[in-house]
Every structure is written in structure tokens, then in C-alpha cells.
């Protein structure tokens, strides 16, 4: 790692990259703070801008959007009682009551420091652990990589909201989209229908921005917008907390950090789950458990440290294994692949300087976010009042421009509208978007390793189960699929015993 530090700091401290990171961080914070938007959406919309950048500036720009969005999500939770994204749902429970009691400045101060702790130290841990995990991954063959991809997809299916079978259907749609174009081994055309624009496969930019961006924008705009509650601007004065208050939370911070790091490492889990788990754990271990929900600072610490610690946790499998830990790392994999970088164990040998620059960029941006948020804390209420009827059409135009910038073809703009309609149909049908997205991104890797596994063995599919690591992952994948069914059966059994 030490040999890469001159390259890392030369890129991070370059004046143009600093300016780029500052602009992206501000955009990320705004997208994170406004309910209905998110840092991931910002990454989707602005990702095409990085296609013509060098790798270093492009990585810094995307990571700044991600970190700013994840940290900024707590602003709406505290000031409005409406989480900016699922990663800050638990922050609402005590953050908003504190704001209503006139302690908005203190609640925001806690959120800012907690976000910094989670992001900064998880990036350091990620930089230390990623290469060790990648070294282990060198011993894995195509059977294990197929099983890893299967586990990643099935984990997301298992935690899908609503019917698990809808999550499975969404994953199948993603795999179908991923199979358009030429097959990876024999180069046979699939689902192209003689259309030259489909021969290279479906564009990551078009599918992701359409299904997750335009469709959401259209849906939110169609619902109309309720008047957001007013914020008491007089309560936003001062730093908000003291060093002594921070030190009092050291056990809570360490525990929540570890929860976020571990859950962030698990594919598909991420910040949306870690903040709820950390909040519940904090409440269960607190002497003031009965007061939680009335404005207890411990709850904000737990939620914000854990959801930001998931950033570093999600980057570890992304870099070491090529498996995205969450939506944002999936987008990073896509953007980096366009730059010619393939995530996985070999990336440390081929592009180790870029990998460590990513981790240090996260740590640097954690500092940048903290400074920007403290200096602009009084302006947060104005950010939340940006008129939606101006903002959403602008985002729609940015989305269409993104498709055109990528290819220089209006055909991609038409494809984007088609996939936006598909995204709306999925939403109305109750099909979750996360399994579809993960399956679309991992589909080529899944198929390529499956075919390699068959070609490298005379025993056919049996090899996937006779190799211990591959078998272990496949068992977990099967357990993830059937876990909701088993959970229902166990609950029925418990209720039957209780009735008897």
C-alpha cells in the first residue's frame, strides 16, 4: 500500500480534483437531504459525466456524490421527520423529537460527527482488509465465483419487501436484460432481433437511470407534493455538542461502527438495514431504553455511525471480489468497468493505485463533508425548500442528456423512455428494484463463471457442490430463497403451540 501513496495524494490533492470533489459533495448532500432523492440517484444521473474523465478524477467525483448523499440523508430526518433515504430511517426516531424540543443544532451536530466517524474509519478498515480478502480470493475458481454471485442475488431477494417471489421475478428480469447481446463464450446473438444497437448489450446507464431514476421521478411527480413542515431556524445556532458528549458515546460508537461494517460487507444489505439494527441494539443495551423515541442522542449516534460505516464495508467485497455490497458500489463497478477496470482479486495487481485512491478518497471526503455541513448548517432549511416542480423536470432533462452523452445517439434516449415505462410497471406490480439491478450487473459474471465451470469439469453441475467453498455458498443461497417460507412455517408452529 505504501508504494501507492504518492500517486494517491497527488490525485486527491490536485486542485482540479479538489474542486470537482467539492462540487460533487455539495450535490450529494443536497440529493441526500431531499426526501425522495438519494446519493445513489445522484451517482446514476451524473455517472455519464465521468466517461470522458481520467480514472482518478472520475472516481473522486462518484465517491464524493456517494459519501455526500449517504451523510446528507440525516438532514431531512432531523429537520422534517422525513428520512432523506432508507439509510436514515432510524435517525428520525430521536432526531426529529430533539429538533421539536429546540435541540436541532445539537441533533445535526451529532449527525455530522457520527457520519464522519462511520465513513472515515470504515475507509481505513477497508484499505487494510481488502487486499487480504483478495489474496484468499485467488484460490477461488469459476465454481466459487458463480456461487458468490448467486449468494449476492439471493440475499437481496430474501430481504425484498413484500412477496419474496416478486423479488425472484425481479431478479429474473435483471438476468434477462443482462443476456441481451452476444453470449460470453460462443458469441451467439441473443434477443437482439436484428437491431444493431442491441448487439453490444443493454447500456448500464440507460437501464439504471431509467428504471431507478426516471420512473421514480415520474411517480413522485405524479403523486404531487405535500407542503413540508416549517423548520425553526433559530434552533440551528452553535456547534451543538462538546468533546465530553462525544467521548461518553465511545462504546455506542464502536458497537454501531462494527455493526455497520459487517452488514455493509454482506451483499444487498447495506446502510438501509445497518441503521435499524444498530438503533435496536443501542436501545436494548441502554439504561434509558424507555426514553428512546423522545429525543435521546444515543439513537442518532447509533443510526448515523452504522449507516456510514456500511460505506467502507460495502467497498471491501466490491474491490476484493467484484461483488457489490449495495446499490452505490454496483454503480461504481459499472462506471469503473467502462474505464477499463474490472473489480476482483486481480485489480490489486493491475490497478492497485486506483483501488487505494478510492479508499483514501472516501476518507478525504468524510472530512470534506463534515466541514461543509458544519459551515452550511444554517442553510439546511433552504435546501429542503427547493421547489419540486422545478427540480424534477431538470433531473429528467439531465437523465436524457446522460443517455445521449454516453453514445451520441438519440436511439439511447428512446430506449431510456422505454425502460422508464418498464420501471413504472415494476413499481405498480410491486416488483422490488434492488434484485433486478443486482442481477443485471452480476448476470454476465454469473453466466461466464457458470459456463467456465462446466467446461473445466467432466462431472457437470456436480462440481459446484463437490468443491467445499462453492457448496457452502450455494447452501447459503438456497437457504436465503427458502428462509421466508421456513420463517412463516415456524411462526405458525409457535402460534399452534401457544394456542395449545
CSV table of N, CA and C in Angstrom, one decimal, residues 94 279-296 298-299:
chain,number,residue,atom,x,y,z
A,94,UNK,N,-35.3,9.6,17.0
A,94,UNK,CA,-34.9,10.5,18.1
A,94,UNK,C,-34.4,11.9,17.6
A,279,UNK,N,-29.6,0.8,15.8
A,279,UNK,CA,-30.5,1.5,16.7
A,279,UNK,C,-31.2,0.5,17.7
A,280,UNK,N,-31.6,-0.6,17.2
A,280,UNK,CA,-32.3,-1.6,18.1
A,280,UNK,C,-31.3,-2.1,19.1
A,281,UNK,N,-30.0,-2.4,18.7
A,281,UNK,CA,-29.0,-2.9,19.6
A,281,UNK,C,-28.7,-1.8,20.7
A,282,UNK,N,-28.6,-0.6,20.2
A,282,UNK,CA,-28.3,0.5,21.2
A,282,UNK,C,-29.4,0.6,22.2
A,283,UNK,N,-30.7,0.6,21.7
A,283,UNK,CA,-31.8,0.7,22.6
A,283,UNK,C,-31.9,-0.5,23.6
A,284,UNK,N,-31.6,-1.7,23.1
A,284,UNK,CA,-31.6,-2.9,24.0
A,284,UNK,C,-30.5,-2.9,25.1
A,285,UNK,N,-29.4,-2.2,24.8
A,285,UNK,CA,-28.3,-2.1,25.7
A,285,UNK,C,-28.3,-0.8,26.6
A,286,UNK,N,-29.3,0.0,26.4
A,286,UNK,CA,-29.3,1.3,27.1
A,286,UNK,C,-30.1,1.2,28.4
A,287,UNK,N,-29.6,2.0,29.4
A,287,UNK,CA,-30.4,2.1,30.6
A,287,UNK,C,-31.6,3.0,30.5
A,288,UNK,N,-31.6,3.8,29.3
A,288,UNK,CA,-32.7,4.7,29.1
A,288,UNK,C,-33.6,4.2,28.0
A,289,UNK,N,-33.7,2.9,27.8
A,289,UNK,CA,-34.5,2.3,26.7
A,289,UNK,C,-35.9,2.8,26.6
A,290,UNK,N,-36.5,3.1,27.7
A,290,UNK,CA,-37.9,3.6,27.7
A,290,UNK,C,-38.0,5.0,27.2
A,291,UNK,N,-36.9,5.7,27.2
A,291,UNK,CA,-37.0,7.1,26.7
A,291,UNK,C,-36.7,7.2,25.2
A,292,UNK,N,-36.2,6.1,24.5
A,292,UNK,CA,-35.9,6.2,23.1
A,292,UNK,C,-37.2,6.5,22.3
A,293,UNK,N,-37.0,7.4,21.4
A,293,UNK,CA,-38.2,7.9,20.6
A,293,UNK,C,-38.7,9.2,21.1
A,294,UNK,N,-38.1,9.7,22.2
A,294,UNK,CA,-38.5,11.0,22.7
A,294,UNK,C,-37.4,12.1,22.5
A,295,UNK,N,-36.3,11.7,21.9
A,295,UNK,CA,-35.2,12.6,21.7
A,295,UNK,C,-33.9,12.2,22.5
A,296,UNK,N,-33.5,11.0,22.4
A,296,UNK,CA,-32.3,10.5,23.1
A,296,UNK,C,-31.1,10.6,22.1
A,298,UNK,N,-28.4,9.1,21.9
A,298,UNK,CA,-27.7,7.8,21.6
A,298,UNK,C,-28.3,7.2,20.4
A,299,UNK,N,-29.6,7.4,20.1
A,299,UNK,CA,-30.2,6.8,18.9
A,299,UNK,C,-29.7,7.4,17.6
